[in-house]
């Protein structure tokens, strides 16, 4: 084997974007993921969670909520106040519709996938009809003060549960009126604090499950407005919640990076009476777990540490193999570094700029595995900023180092780089 030198590159200051929300395709095999920079990714369950598609981010588009509707149609909404349908074939954001209620904090589709409900900054819940080629505004439900932070449809499609600050409401879809109003706040050491309902789920049994900023997971009887069960799982906020398709398992994510599973288990062996029991804690994240999802065979969580973690449910596995292994996606699946071998240059790709560096060099020799001292340090040559709000999707530098190219979702840019002594000039072609 021939001798070669390895240059350890420690000057690529990439800050990965955290995971903001997740959405499992109902009765399908794909997972949609949105990051804090507005990028949307689609993973395929059938291909061992292979990253199938990436839609690059946009400075003016933040994604607070994702949902699948009408089969394979993916919708996103965020603080810009628009509802966007993504073109999964063209890998771009498609048609957008103004929600009409300011920033959108939450969105959910009914079980049939024909209606979308959005929760807005102005306290309104709006219904949209999913039609071929887009969506159409249908009507407003009863409006109250306070932003709507989370939404969930009853599986029958007759009611919607909405969480806000200190309160949760249940709406009758046919009349549009509020049929139940439950206060979830309480006093701590005689000092009243706001209780933020971060996530909500409406079960077919009529139970409403909420997670809040006091670290509680609570189960409510919405018809009577009474508390059935309350579980304190953390000293900090419980930010996310997801229910399995059979409604016998729940996963929650906290701001400490921990995730917990609740299971509906019999009180006694052979008993028909069941209760929710916290069964499994996991600590796979270092920052807030802003999004969780529950597939038929795994617990899925995404955090602000940019990690996507798939934790298989061993009791659901038919055979022990790769499918039963814990998977962590801790690095970008796209190529963010390109190399000009002849010129000893590296091009680093960020969301809205490129950096061109010249590698350092050494004149020393040594034994295998030794670290050689550099006689010339790595040099930052050029920073090339992208114009416009679109994020850079891909980039490359030519082997000779004289050409740099990058592309966004709608444009391709080519630059000529010329080196003259200690100066570098960049000219757009």
XYZ file of C-alpha atoms in Angstrom:
429
model
C 0.000 0.000 0.000
C 1.431 3.401 -1.007
C 2.120 6.258 1.349
C -0.317 9.140 1.587
C -1.040 12.142 3.760
C -4.356 12.761 5.525
C -5.336 16.372 6.144
C -7.655 16.758 9.115
C -10.129 19.493 8.233
C -11.333 21.229 11.387
C -12.336 24.574 9.937
C -15.731 23.655 8.408
C -18.037 25.549 10.791
C -21.295 23.873 9.822
C -24.220 24.383 12.208
C -26.887 21.781 11.317
C -30.541 22.793 11.341
C -32.697 21.243 14.047
C -35.809 19.154 13.462
C -38.984 21.228 13.844
C -41.829 18.810 12.987
C -42.548 15.274 11.752
C -45.476 13.697 9.926
C -46.042 9.982 9.238
C -48.023 9.167 6.114
C -51.299 7.516 7.250
C -51.295 3.861 6.214
C -48.278 4.665 4.069
C -44.577 4.098 4.155
C -43.055 7.569 4.300
C -42.026 10.114 6.912
C -41.914 13.873 6.266
C -39.522 16.020 8.292
C -39.166 19.810 8.430
C -36.093 21.586 9.773
C -35.698 24.985 11.383
C -34.209 26.440 8.176
C -37.388 25.590 6.215
C -35.999 22.505 4.456
C -38.329 19.505 4.068
C -37.085 15.915 3.839
C -38.966 12.702 3.009
C -37.790 9.312 4.307
C -38.946 5.923 3.028
C -39.810 3.290 5.653
C -39.678 0.401 3.194
C -36.066 1.217 2.261
C -34.746 1.291 5.845
C -35.611 4.982 6.280
C -33.668 6.041 3.216
C -33.761 9.802 2.590
C -35.822 9.825 -0.585
C -36.346 13.545 -1.226
C -35.043 16.920 -0.030
C -36.762 20.257 -0.685
C -34.298 23.075 0.124
C -35.159 25.771 2.626
C -36.170 29.378 2.061
C -35.549 32.453 4.218
C -39.183 33.576 3.994
C -40.661 30.116 4.675
C -40.688 28.659 8.180
C -42.450 25.342 8.681
C -44.255 24.900 12.007
C -46.449 21.981 10.974
C -46.582 19.259 8.313
C -49.371 16.874 7.388
C -50.250 14.365 4.680
C -53.652 14.606 3.005
C -55.492 12.898 0.149
C -53.014 10.032 0.020
C -49.598 11.268 -1.012
C -50.075 15.059 -0.922
C -47.864 16.882 1.586
C -48.809 20.265 3.082
C -46.836 22.613 5.303
C -47.690 25.785 7.212
C -45.719 28.240 9.292
C -45.213 31.720 10.649
C -45.467 33.319 7.207
C -49.229 32.645 7.386
C -49.318 30.566 4.179
C -50.344 26.966 3.586
C -48.006 25.403 1.033
C -48.379 22.178 -0.919
C -45.034 20.626 -1.808
C -44.250 19.340 -5.268
C -42.614 16.019 -4.390
C -41.798 15.288 -8.024
C -40.174 18.657 -8.745
C -38.651 18.941 -5.234
C -39.923 22.452 -4.637
C -42.652 24.356 -2.824
C -45.789 24.421 -4.974
C -48.924 26.494 -4.606
C -49.426 28.592 -1.481
C -52.683 29.890 0.008
C -52.905 32.644 2.630
C -54.453 31.283 5.811
C -56.003 34.640 6.655
C -55.299 34.519 10.377
C -51.695 35.620 10.708
C -48.899 33.179 11.598
C -49.993 29.528 11.559
C -48.881 27.493 14.575
C -50.589 24.173 13.908
C -52.261 22.172 11.162
C -53.997 18.797 11.037
C -55.868 16.736 8.440
C -58.953 14.652 9.167
C -58.871 10.854 8.882
C -60.222 10.907 5.321
C -57.595 13.426 4.199
C -60.179 15.707 2.585
C -60.113 18.578 5.110
C -57.345 20.626 6.705
C -57.712 22.545 9.965
C -55.220 25.280 10.857
C -54.654 27.074 14.156
C -53.719 30.738 13.822
C -52.154 33.546 15.829
C -55.448 35.440 16.051
C -57.137 32.573 17.919
C -59.129 31.250 14.961
C -59.424 27.696 13.669
C -60.042 27.607 9.914
C -61.147 24.726 7.734
C -59.914 24.163 4.178
C -61.176 21.652 1.648
C -58.532 19.596 -0.185
C -59.417 19.687 -3.890
C -57.524 18.570 -7.015
C -54.741 21.048 -7.663
C -54.883 22.852 -4.299
C -57.061 23.731 -1.301
C -60.120 25.964 -0.854
C -61.182 27.924 2.220
C -64.348 26.470 3.710
C -65.195 28.350 6.917
C -64.110 29.598 10.345
C -64.873 27.873 13.618
C -65.758 29.751 16.815
C -62.986 32.274 17.446
C -61.547 33.105 20.882
C -58.518 34.970 22.214
C -55.137 33.239 22.322
C -53.078 31.589 19.606
C -53.938 27.998 18.716
C -50.717 26.048 19.333
C -51.926 22.515 18.558
C -54.836 20.748 16.863
C -56.198 17.229 16.613
C -59.234 15.756 14.822
C -61.430 13.091 16.333
C -61.104 9.981 14.092
C -64.793 10.334 13.180
C -64.193 13.863 11.874
C -67.032 15.340 13.936
C -64.958 17.244 16.518
C -61.616 19.082 16.774
C -59.580 19.570 19.950
C -57.379 22.678 20.115
C -54.759 23.608 22.705
C -53.811 27.148 23.676
C -52.362 28.928 26.729
C -54.080 27.771 29.950
C -56.949 26.212 28.041
C -58.107 23.529 25.634
C -61.286 23.671 23.579
C -63.352 21.150 21.679
C -65.185 22.335 18.555
C -68.178 20.775 16.849
C -67.238 20.726 13.159
C -70.798 20.790 11.798
C -71.934 23.832 13.834
C -68.520 25.464 14.259
C -69.256 26.191 17.929
C -67.170 25.501 21.039
C -68.820 22.606 22.887
C -66.272 22.207 25.695
C -63.783 24.528 27.385
C -61.301 23.100 29.906
C -58.834 25.111 32.018
C -55.531 23.281 32.417
C -53.563 25.849 34.462
C -52.943 25.561 38.191
C -51.138 27.401 41.002
C -47.506 26.669 41.887
C -46.435 27.989 45.295
C -49.341 30.463 45.188
C -47.896 32.113 42.084
C -49.941 31.692 38.957
C -47.944 30.718 35.862
C -49.087 30.318 32.316
C -49.558 26.719 31.292
C -48.823 26.250 27.588
C -50.529 23.275 25.939
C -47.809 22.289 23.461
C -49.376 19.183 21.924
C -52.745 17.449 21.821
C -54.300 14.203 20.585
C -57.983 13.236 20.247
C -58.615 9.502 20.724
C -61.571 7.613 19.275
C -62.762 6.806 22.829
C -63.370 10.531 23.418
C -60.265 11.005 25.557
C -58.180 14.111 24.861
C -54.454 13.767 25.623
C -52.413 16.931 26.263
C -48.782 17.713 27.015
C -47.879 21.042 28.601
C -45.152 23.353 29.835
C -45.417 21.975 33.384
C -44.025 18.614 32.261
C -47.355 16.798 32.441
C -49.148 14.363 30.166
C -52.861 14.542 30.980
C -55.906 12.583 29.879
C -59.290 14.376 29.773
C -62.895 13.298 29.330
C -63.963 16.004 26.891
C -67.737 15.490 27.326
C -67.646 15.978 31.104
C -64.615 18.272 31.088
C -62.913 16.244 33.828
C -59.360 15.046 34.331
C -59.018 11.259 34.072
C -55.267 10.819 34.603
C -52.210 13.036 35.029
C -48.588 11.932 34.703
C -45.676 14.266 35.496
C -42.812 13.022 33.340
C -40.375 15.937 33.534
C -39.472 19.021 35.529
C -39.485 20.985 32.257
C -41.889 21.193 29.334
C -43.289 18.260 27.365
C -43.146 19.660 23.836
C -44.462 16.919 21.553
C -46.822 13.967 21.539
C -47.833 11.245 19.068
C -50.261 8.321 19.243
C -49.999 4.964 17.514
C -52.552 3.982 14.878
C -54.133 1.422 17.240
C -54.218 4.037 20.057
C -52.514 1.698 22.517
C -49.172 3.519 22.693
C -48.074 7.161 23.038
C -44.638 8.760 22.680
C -43.822 12.165 24.183
C -40.728 14.365 23.855
C -39.424 16.820 26.454
C -37.206 19.898 26.511
C -34.502 17.922 28.363
C -33.893 15.695 25.329
C -35.689 12.671 26.828
C -38.545 10.740 25.226
C -41.053 8.562 27.062
C -43.488 5.887 25.993
C -46.933 5.311 27.511
C -48.817 2.074 26.910
C -52.438 1.145 27.556
C -52.167 -1.948 29.749
C -54.650 -4.058 31.760
C -54.850 -3.268 35.473
C -54.657 -7.023 36.251
C -53.868 -10.072 34.201
C -56.944 -10.916 32.145
C -58.789 -7.775 33.255
C -60.758 -5.705 30.752
C -60.018 -2.495 32.647
C -56.968 -0.705 31.239
C -54.880 2.275 32.291
C -52.105 4.322 30.743
C -48.706 3.404 32.181
C -45.345 5.028 31.492
C -43.172 2.119 30.396
C -39.990 3.186 28.586
C -37.752 6.266 28.939
C -35.096 7.040 26.309
C -32.340 9.661 26.312
C -31.091 9.932 22.726
C -31.098 13.737 22.333
C -29.114 16.551 23.906
C -31.584 19.376 23.201
C -35.351 19.949 22.932
C -37.326 17.141 21.301
C -39.611 19.327 19.215
C -41.184 16.537 17.154
C -42.165 12.883 17.626
C -43.975 10.353 15.443
C -45.312 6.836 16.061
C -45.138 4.310 13.234
C -46.448 0.753 13.453
C -43.023 -0.634 14.401
C -40.955 2.256 15.804
C -40.823 5.399 17.924
C -39.421 8.334 15.939
C -38.084 11.548 17.454
C -36.369 14.677 16.163
C -34.637 17.352 18.187
C -32.963 20.715 17.966
C -29.653 18.815 18.050
C -30.528 17.980 14.400
C -30.705 14.241 15.117
C -33.443 11.988 13.768
C -33.716 8.876 15.963
C -35.667 5.724 15.084
C -36.188 3.419 18.049
C -37.723 0.074 16.942
C -40.412 -1.538 19.075
C -38.904 -4.972 19.615
C -42.269 -6.606 20.337
C -43.443 -5.560 16.852
C -40.457 -7.074 15.020
C -40.918 -10.363 13.196
C -37.189 -11.066 13.036
C -34.097 -9.661 14.677
C -31.884 -7.919 12.133
C -31.104 -4.533 10.691
C -34.743 -3.478 11.042
C -34.495 -4.033 14.803
C -31.418 -1.810 15.215
C -31.491 1.680 16.727
C -30.793 4.249 13.998
C -29.542 7.789 14.440
C -29.272 10.207 11.528
C -26.672 12.630 12.843
C -25.170 13.999 9.626
C -26.462 15.590 6.413
C -27.224 13.123 3.628
C -26.192 15.645 0.968
C -22.644 16.382 -0.086
C -21.648 19.708 1.470
C -17.900 19.563 0.721
C -16.291 19.344 -2.721
C -12.587 19.066 -3.454
C -10.317 20.454 -6.195
C -7.539 17.871 -6.092
C -5.071 19.553 -8.423
C -5.355 22.964 -6.749
C -5.625 21.546 -3.180
C -8.831 23.511 -2.565
C -11.987 22.723 -0.599
C -15.412 24.269 -1.177
C -17.769 24.303 1.831
C -21.518 24.716 1.322
C -23.713 26.578 3.827
C -27.373 27.519 3.491
C -26.736 30.953 1.943
C -23.013 31.188 1.203
C -19.989 29.211 0.033
C -16.460 29.215 1.428
C -13.373 28.372 -0.630
C -10.290 27.271 1.337
C -6.753 26.304 0.373
C -5.366 23.362 2.321
C -2.265 23.756 4.414
C 0.954 21.923 3.630
C 3.865 20.328 5.457
C 7.475 19.627 4.658
C 8.028 17.248 7.530
C 8.230 13.479 7.436
C 7.518 10.925 10.063
C 6.321 7.458 10.919
C 2.894 6.061 10.164
C 0.211 7.689 12.299
C 2.272 10.689 13.384
C 0.854 14.217 13.217
C 3.098 16.365 11.028
C 3.548 20.098 11.738
C 2.192 22.495 9.097
C 4.588 24.923 7.456
C 1.635 26.741 5.849
C -1.725 27.053 7.562
C -5.065 26.586 5.758
C -6.117 29.798 4.031
C -9.641 31.182 3.592
C -9.707 32.506 0.015
C -13.274 33.440 -0.906
C -16.713 33.766 0.673
C -19.412 33.723 -1.998
C -22.854 34.866 -0.815
C -26.037 33.709 -2.491
C -28.473 36.405 -3.599
C -32.146 36.012 -2.816
C -34.032 34.113 -0.116
C -33.583 30.617 -1.589
C -31.099 28.308 0.115
C -28.269 26.662 -1.803
C -29.173 23.117 -2.814
C -25.873 21.856 -4.273
C -22.424 23.169 -5.187
C -19.131 22.078 -6.745
C -15.614 23.294 -7.561
C -13.720 22.173 -10.677
C -10.585 19.974 -10.278
C -8.384 22.903 -11.357
C -10.057 25.241 -8.850
C -10.899 27.873 -11.498
C -14.667 27.312 -11.617
C -17.240 27.359 -8.820
C -20.900 26.495 -9.430
C -23.942 26.292 -7.202
C -27.671 25.873 -7.632
C -30.837 26.846 -5.797
C -34.321 25.493 -6.433
C -34.823 27.862 -9.388
C -31.398 29.132 -10.554
C -27.929 27.942 -11.514
C -24.862 30.149 -10.924
C -21.359 29.784 -12.383
C -18.292 31.795 -11.322
C -14.740 32.054 -12.653
C -12.066 32.226 -9.934
C -8.684 33.740 -10.811
C -5.630 33.662 -8.580
C -2.979 36.368 -8.794
C -0.293 36.365 -6.136
C -1.953 37.129 -2.791
C -5.263 38.226 -4.339
C -8.243 36.248 -5.570
C -10.869 37.613 -7.962
C -14.299 36.126 -8.622
C -16.237 36.902 -11.781
C -19.778 35.785 -12.490
C -20.274 34.018 -15.816
